[in-house]
């Protein structure tokens, strides 16, 4: 998403709910698509994050079926993607390679095909495809707080019309 459009989206986002990931997804969604690069950006040890997801699934703390979506559309993404794929395979976690579009858009399109599905991403791009998503507010090595958000389409349309004039 280009920076100008991101600023517009940020003005029109509506927070629906706030809490831990399990509070926001368990018993509400059958599928959770995670934009891996977006979520692990800035973490010192992305592999530890993946191990924690594996443990959360194993101990039924996180109940939806989790699929990670990995950017694979550009050469600069492929080098990082290979190590992430290796980790995901070692941990027995599902993944999809986003080869023709950004991972967050691919995740949203995949969600629409599955039903009772939501995307976890830092980016607003899933809201260009679907009506709601989960966005982390704060991620640390030990805990994270998330918010379920939607986009106010009337607000978005007003800003887009202003930009056209």
Coordinates of N, CA and C in Angstrom, one line a residue, residues 2-160:
X2 N 0.6 2.2 -0.9 CA 1.4 3.4 -0.9 C 1.2 4.2 0.3
X3 N 2.2 5.0 0.7 CA 2.1 5.8 1.9 C 0.9 6.7 2.0
X4 N 0.5 7.3 0.9 CA -0.6 8.2 0.9 C -1.9 7.5 1.3
X5 N -2.1 6.3 0.6 CA -3.3 5.5 0.8 C -3.3 5.0 2.3
X6 N -2.1 4.6 2.8 CA -2.0 4.1 4.1 C -2.4 5.2 5.1
X7 N -2.0 6.4 4.9 CA -2.5 7.5 5.8 C -4.0 7.7 5.8
X8 N -4.6 7.6 4.6 CA -6.1 7.6 4.5 C -6.7 6.5 5.3
X9 N -6.2 5.3 5.1 CA -6.8 4.1 5.8 C -6.6 4.3 7.3
X10 N -5.5 4.8 7.7 CA -5.3 5.0 9.2 C -6.3 5.9 9.8
X11 N -6.8 6.9 9.0 CA -7.8 7.8 9.5 C -9.2 7.2 9.6
X12 N -9.4 6.1 8.8 CA -10.8 5.6 8.7 C -10.9 4.2 9.4
X13 N -9.9 3.7 10.0 CA -9.9 2.5 10.7 C -10.8 2.6 12.0
X14 N -11.6 1.6 12.2 CA -12.4 1.5 13.4 C -12.0 0.3 14.2
X15 N -11.6 0.5 15.5 CA -11.3 -0.6 16.4 C -12.6 -1.2 16.9
X16 N -12.7 -2.5 16.7 CA -13.9 -3.2 17.1 C -13.7 -3.8 18.5
X17 N -12.5 -4.3 18.7 CA -12.2 -5.0 20.0 C -10.7 -5.1 20.1
X18 N -10.3 -5.3 21.4 CA -8.9 -5.4 21.7 C -8.7 -6.5 22.7
X19 N -7.5 -7.2 22.5 CA -7.2 -8.3 23.4 C -6.1 -9.2 22.9
X20 N -5.9 -10.3 23.6 CA -4.9 -11.2 23.1 C -5.4 -11.9 21.9
X21 N -4.5 -12.5 21.1 CA -4.9 -13.2 19.9 C -5.9 -14.3 20.1
X22 N -5.7 -15.1 21.2 CA -6.6 -16.2 21.4 C -8.0 -15.6 21.8
X23 N -8.1 -14.5 22.5 CA -9.4 -13.9 22.9 C -10.1 -13.5 21.6
X24 N -9.4 -13.0 20.6 CA -10.0 -12.5 19.4 C -10.4 -13.5 18.4
X25 N -9.8 -14.7 18.5 CA -10.0 -15.7 17.4 C -10.6 -17.0 17.8
X26 N -10.3 -17.5 19.1 CA -10.9 -18.8 19.5 C -12.4 -18.8 19.5
X27 N -13.0 -19.8 19.0 CA -14.4 -20.1 18.9 C -15.1 -19.0 18.0
X28 N -14.4 -18.2 17.3 CA -15.0 -17.2 16.4 C -14.6 -17.5 14.9
X29 N -13.4 -18.0 14.8 CA -12.9 -18.3 13.4 C -12.3 -19.7 13.3
X30 N -12.5 -20.3 12.2 CA -11.9 -21.6 11.9 C -10.5 -21.5 11.4
X31 N -10.2 -20.3 10.7 CA -8.9 -20.2 10.1 C -8.3 -18.8 10.5
X32 N -7.0 -18.8 10.7 CA -6.2 -17.6 10.9 C -5.1 -17.6 9.9
X33 N -5.0 -16.5 9.1 CA -3.9 -16.4 8.1 C -3.0 -15.3 8.7
X34 N -1.7 -15.6 8.8 CA -0.7 -14.7 9.4 C 0.3 -14.3 8.3
X35 N 0.3 -13.0 8.1 CA 1.3 -12.3 7.3 C 2.6 -12.4 8.0
X36 N 3.4 -13.4 7.7 CA 4.6 -13.7 8.5 C 5.6 -12.5 8.6
X37 N 6.0 -12.0 7.5 CA 7.0 -10.9 7.5 C 6.5 -9.7 8.3
X38 N 5.3 -9.3 8.1 CA 4.7 -8.2 8.8 C 4.7 -8.4 10.3
X39 N 4.3 -9.6 10.7 CA 4.2 -9.8 12.2 C 5.6 -10.0 12.8
X40 N 6.5 -10.6 12.1 CA 7.8 -10.8 12.8 C 8.8 -9.7 12.5
X41 N 8.4 -8.7 11.8 CA 9.3 -7.5 11.5 C 9.7 -6.9 12.9
X42 N 10.9 -6.8 13.1 CA 11.4 -6.1 14.3 C 11.6 -7.1 15.5
X43 N 11.2 -8.3 15.4 CA 11.5 -9.3 16.5 C 12.9 -9.7 16.4
X44 N 13.6 -9.8 17.5 CA 14.9 -10.3 17.5 C 15.1 -11.7 17.0
X45 N 14.1 -12.5 17.4 CA 14.1 -14.0 17.1 C 12.8 -14.4 16.5
X46 N 12.6 -14.3 15.2 CA 11.4 -14.7 14.6 C 11.1 -16.2 14.8
X47 N 12.1 -17.0 14.8 CA 11.9 -18.5 15.0 C 11.3 -18.8 16.4
X48 N 11.6 -18.0 17.4 CA 11.0 -18.2 18.7 C 9.5 -17.9 18.6
X49 N 9.1 -16.9 17.9 CA 7.7 -16.6 17.7 C 7.0 -17.8 17.0
X50 N 7.6 -18.4 16.0 CA 7.0 -19.6 15.4 C 6.9 -20.7 16.4
X51 N 7.9 -20.9 17.2 CA 7.9 -22.0 18.2 C 6.7 -21.8 19.2
X52 N 6.5 -20.5 19.5 CA 5.4 -20.2 20.5 C 4.1 -20.4 19.8
X53 N 3.9 -20.2 18.5 CA 2.7 -20.5 17.8 C 2.5 -22.0 17.8
X54 N 3.5 -22.7 17.6 CA 3.4 -24.2 17.6 C 2.9 -24.7 18.9
X55 N 3.5 -24.2 20.0 CA 3.1 -24.6 21.3 C 1.7 -24.2 21.6
X56 N 1.3 -23.0 21.2 CA -0.1 -22.5 21.5 C -1.1 -23.4 20.8
X57 N -0.7 -23.9 19.6 CA -1.6 -24.8 18.8 C -1.6 -26.2 19.5
X58 N -0.4 -26.7 19.9 CA -0.3 -28.0 20.6 C -1.1 -28.1 21.9
X59 N -1.1 -27.0 22.6 CA -1.8 -27.0 23.9 C -3.2 -26.4 23.9
X60 N -3.7 -26.2 22.6 CA -5.1 -25.8 22.4 C -5.4 -24.4 22.9
X61 N -4.3 -23.6 23.1 CA -4.4 -22.2 23.5 C -4.9 -21.4 22.3
X62 N -4.5 -21.8 21.1 CA -4.9 -21.1 19.8 C -5.6 -22.2 19.0
X63 N -6.9 -22.0 18.8 CA -7.7 -23.1 18.2 C -7.9 -23.0 16.7
X64 N -7.9 -21.9 16.0 CA -8.2 -21.9 14.6 C -7.0 -22.6 13.9
X65 N -7.2 -23.1 12.7 CA -6.2 -23.6 11.9 C -5.3 -22.4 11.4
X66 N -4.0 -22.4 11.6 CA -3.2 -21.3 11.3 C -2.4 -21.6 10.1
X67 N -2.3 -20.6 9.2 CA -1.5 -20.7 8.0 C -0.7 -19.4 7.9
X68 N 0.6 -19.6 7.7 CA 1.4 -18.4 7.5 C 1.5 -18.1 6.0
X69 N 1.5 -16.8 5.6 CA 1.6 -16.4 4.3 C 3.0 -15.7 4.1
X70 N 3.8 -16.1 3.2 CA 5.2 -15.7 3.1 C 5.3 -14.9 1.8
X71 N 5.9 -13.7 1.8 CA 6.2 -12.9 0.6 C 7.2 -13.7 -0.2
X72 N 6.9 -13.9 -1.5 CA 7.8 -14.6 -2.4 C 7.8 -14.0 -3.8
X73 N 7.3 -12.8 -3.8 CA 7.1 -12.2 -5.2 C 8.3 -11.4 -5.7
X74 N 9.3 -11.1 -4.9 CA 10.4 -10.4 -5.4 C 11.7 -11.1 -5.0
X75 N 12.8 -10.9 -5.8 CA 14.0 -11.6 -5.4 C 14.5 -11.4 -4.0
X76 N 14.3 -10.1 -3.5 CA 14.8 -9.8 -2.2 C 14.0 -10.5 -1.1
X77 N 12.8 -10.9 -1.4 CA 12.0 -11.7 -0.4 C 12.4 -13.1 -0.4
X78 N 12.8 -13.7 -1.5 CA 13.1 -15.1 -1.6 C 14.2 -15.6 -0.7
X79 N 15.2 -14.8 -0.5 CA 16.3 -15.3 0.4 C 15.8 -15.4 1.8
X80 N 15.0 -14.5 2.3 CA 14.5 -14.6 3.6 C 13.4 -15.7 3.7
X81 N 12.6 -15.8 2.7 CA 11.6 -16.8 2.6 C 12.1 -18.2 2.8
X82 N 13.2 -18.5 2.2 CA 13.7 -19.8 2.2 C 14.0 -20.3 3.7
X83 N 14.6 -19.4 4.5 CA 14.9 -19.7 5.9 C 13.6 -19.9 6.6
X84 N 12.6 -19.0 6.4 CA 11.3 -19.1 7.0 C 10.6 -20.4 6.7
X85 N 10.6 -20.8 5.4 CA 10.0 -22.1 5.0 C 10.7 -23.2 5.7
X86 N 11.9 -23.2 5.9 CA 12.7 -24.3 6.6 C 12.2 -24.4 8.0
X87 N 12.1 -23.2 8.7 CA 11.6 -23.2 10.1 C 10.2 -23.8 10.2
X88 N 9.3 -23.3 9.3 CA 7.9 -23.7 9.3 C 7.8 -25.2 9.1
X89 N 8.6 -25.8 8.1 CA 8.6 -27.2 7.9 C 9.0 -28.0 9.1
X90 N 10.1 -27.5 9.8 CA 10.6 -28.2 11.0 C 9.6 -28.2 12.1
X91 N 8.8 -27.1 12.2 CA 7.8 -27.0 13.3 C 6.5 -27.6 12.9
X92 N 6.3 -28.0 11.6 CA 5.1 -28.6 11.2 C 3.9 -27.6 11.1
X93 N 4.3 -26.4 10.7 CA 3.3 -25.3 10.5 C 3.0 -25.1 9.1
X94 N 1.7 -24.8 8.8 CA 1.3 -24.7 7.4 C 1.7 -23.3 6.9
X95 N 1.9 -23.2 5.6 CA 2.3 -22.0 4.9 C 1.9 -21.9 3.5
X96 N 1.8 -20.7 3.0 CA 1.5 -20.5 1.6 C 2.5 -19.4 1.1
X97 N 3.0 -19.6 -0.1 CA 3.9 -18.6 -0.7 C 3.1 -17.7 -1.5
X98 N 3.3 -16.4 -1.3 CA 2.6 -15.3 -2.1 C 3.6 -14.9 -3.2
X99 N 3.4 -15.6 -4.3 CA 4.3 -15.4 -5.4 C 3.9 -14.2 -6.4
X100 N 2.6 -13.9 -6.5 CA 2.1 -13.0 -7.5 C 1.6 -11.7 -6.9
X101 N 1.5 -11.6 -5.6 CA 1.0 -10.4 -4.9 C 1.5 -10.3 -3.5
X102 N 1.4 -9.2 -2.8 CA 1.8 -9.1 -1.5 C 1.2 -10.1 -0.5
X103 N 1.9 -10.5 0.5 CA 1.5 -11.6 1.4 C 0.2 -11.2 2.1
X104 N 0.0 -10.0 2.5 CA -1.2 -9.6 3.2 C -2.4 -9.6 2.3
X105 N -2.2 -9.3 1.0 CA -3.4 -9.4 0.1 C -3.7 -10.9 -0.2
X106 N -2.7 -11.7 -0.4 CA -2.9 -13.1 -0.6 C -3.6 -13.7 0.6
X107 N -3.2 -13.3 1.8 CA -3.8 -13.9 3.0 C -5.3 -13.5 3.0
X108 N -5.7 -12.3 2.6 CA -7.1 -11.9 2.6 C -7.9 -12.6 1.6
X109 N -7.3 -12.8 0.4 CA -8.0 -13.5 -0.7 C -8.2 -15.0 -0.3
X110 N -7.2 -15.6 0.4 CA -7.3 -17.0 0.9 C -8.4 -17.0 1.9
X111 N -8.5 -16.1 2.8 CA -9.5 -16.0 3.8 C -10.9 -16.0 3.2
X112 N -11.1 -15.2 2.2 CA -12.4 -15.2 1.5 C -12.8 -16.5 1.0
X113 N -11.9 -17.3 0.5 CA -12.2 -18.6 0.0 C -12.6 -19.6 1.1
X114 N -12.0 -19.4 2.3 CA -12.2 -20.4 3.3 C -13.5 -20.1 4.2
X115 N -13.8 -18.9 4.4 CA -15.0 -18.6 5.3 C -14.5 -18.7 6.8
X116 N -15.2 -18.0 7.7 CA -14.8 -18.0 9.1 C -13.3 -17.9 9.3
X117 N -12.8 -16.9 8.6 CA -11.3 -16.7 8.5 C -11.0 -15.2 8.8
X118 N -9.8 -15.0 9.4 CA -9.4 -13.6 9.6 C -7.9 -13.6 9.4
X119 N -7.4 -12.4 9.0 CA -6.0 -12.2 8.7 C -5.3 -11.4 9.9
X120 N -4.1 -11.8 10.3 CA -3.3 -11.1 11.2 C -2.2 -10.4 10.5
X121 N -2.1 -9.1 10.5 CA -1.1 -8.3 9.8 C -1.0 -7.0 10.4
X122 N 0.2 -6.4 10.2 CA 0.4 -5.0 10.6 C -0.1 -4.0 9.6
X123 N -0.2 -4.5 8.3 CA -0.6 -3.6 7.2 C -2.1 -3.5 7.1
X124 N -2.6 -2.5 6.5 CA -4.0 -2.3 6.2 C -4.5 -3.0 5.0
X125 N -3.6 -3.5 4.2 CA -3.9 -4.1 2.9 C -5.1 -5.1 2.9
X126 N -5.1 -6.0 3.9 CA -6.2 -6.9 4.0 C -7.6 -6.2 3.9
X127 N -7.7 -5.0 4.4 CA -9.0 -4.3 4.4 C -9.4 -3.8 3.0
X128 N -8.5 -3.9 2.1 CA -8.8 -3.6 0.7 C -9.6 -4.8 0.1
X129 N -9.5 -6.0 0.7 CA -10.1 -7.2 0.2 C -11.2 -7.7 1.0
X130 N -11.1 -7.5 2.3 CA -12.1 -8.0 3.3 C -12.5 -7.0 4.3
X131 N -13.6 -7.2 5.0 CA -14.1 -6.2 5.9 C -13.5 -6.1 7.3
X132 N -12.7 -7.0 7.7 CA -12.1 -7.0 9.1 C -10.8 -7.7 9.1
X133 N -10.0 -7.4 10.1 CA -8.7 -8.1 10.2 C -8.3 -7.9 11.7
X134 N -7.2 -8.5 12.0 CA -6.6 -8.3 13.4 C -5.2 -7.7 13.1
X135 N -4.9 -6.7 13.9 CA -3.7 -6.0 13.8 C -3.0 -5.9 15.2
X136 N -1.7 -6.3 15.2 CA -1.0 -6.2 16.5 C -0.8 -4.7 16.9
X137 N -1.0 -4.4 18.2 CA -0.7 -3.1 18.7 C 0.7 -3.0 19.2
X138 N 1.0 -4.1 20.0 CA 2.3 -4.2 20.5 C 2.8 -5.6 20.5
X139 N 3.9 -5.8 20.0 CA 4.5 -7.2 20.0 C 5.8 -7.1 20.7
X140 N 6.0 -8.0 21.7 CA 7.3 -8.1 22.3 C 7.7 -9.6 22.3
X141 N 8.8 -10.0 22.7 CA 9.2 -11.4 22.7 C 8.3 -12.2 23.6
X142 N 7.7 -11.6 24.6 CA 6.9 -12.3 25.6 C 5.4 -12.2 25.4
X143 N 4.9 -11.1 24.9 CA 3.4 -11.0 24.9 C 3.1 -10.0 23.8
X144 N 1.8 -10.1 23.3 CA 1.4 -9.1 22.4 C -0.1 -8.8 22.5
X145 N -0.5 -7.6 22.3 CA -1.9 -7.1 22.3 C -2.3 -6.8 20.9
X146 N -3.5 -7.2 20.6 CA -4.0 -7.0 19.2 C -5.3 -6.3 19.2
X147 N -5.7 -5.8 18.1 CA -7.0 -5.1 17.9 C -7.6 -5.7 16.7
X148 N -8.9 -6.0 16.8 CA -9.7 -6.3 15.6 C -10.2 -5.0 15.1
X149 N -10.0 -4.8 13.8 CA -10.4 -3.6 13.1 C -11.2 -3.8 11.9
X150 N -11.9 -2.8 11.5 CA -12.6 -2.7 10.3 C -12.4 -1.3 9.7
X151 N -12.9 -1.1 8.5 CA -12.7 0.2 7.8 C -14.0 0.9 7.7
X152 N -14.1 2.1 8.0 CA -15.3 2.9 7.8 C -15.3 3.3 6.3
X153 N -16.2 2.6 5.6 CA -16.2 2.9 4.1 C -16.6 4.2 3.7
X154 N -17.5 4.8 4.5 CA -18.0 6.2 4.2 C -16.8 7.2 4.4
X155 N -16.1 7.0 5.4 CA -14.9 7.9 5.7 C -13.9 7.7 4.6
X156 N -13.6 6.4 4.2 CA -12.7 6.1 3.2 C -13.1 6.8 1.8
X157 N -14.4 6.6 1.5 CA -14.8 7.2 0.2 C -14.7 8.7 0.2
X158 N -15.0 9.4 1.4 CA -14.9 10.8 1.5 C -13.5 11.3 1.3
X159 N -12.5 10.6 1.9 CA -11.1 11.0 1.7 C -10.6 10.7 0.3
X160 N -11.1 9.6 -0.3 CA -10.7 9.3 -1.7 C -11.3 10.4 -2.6

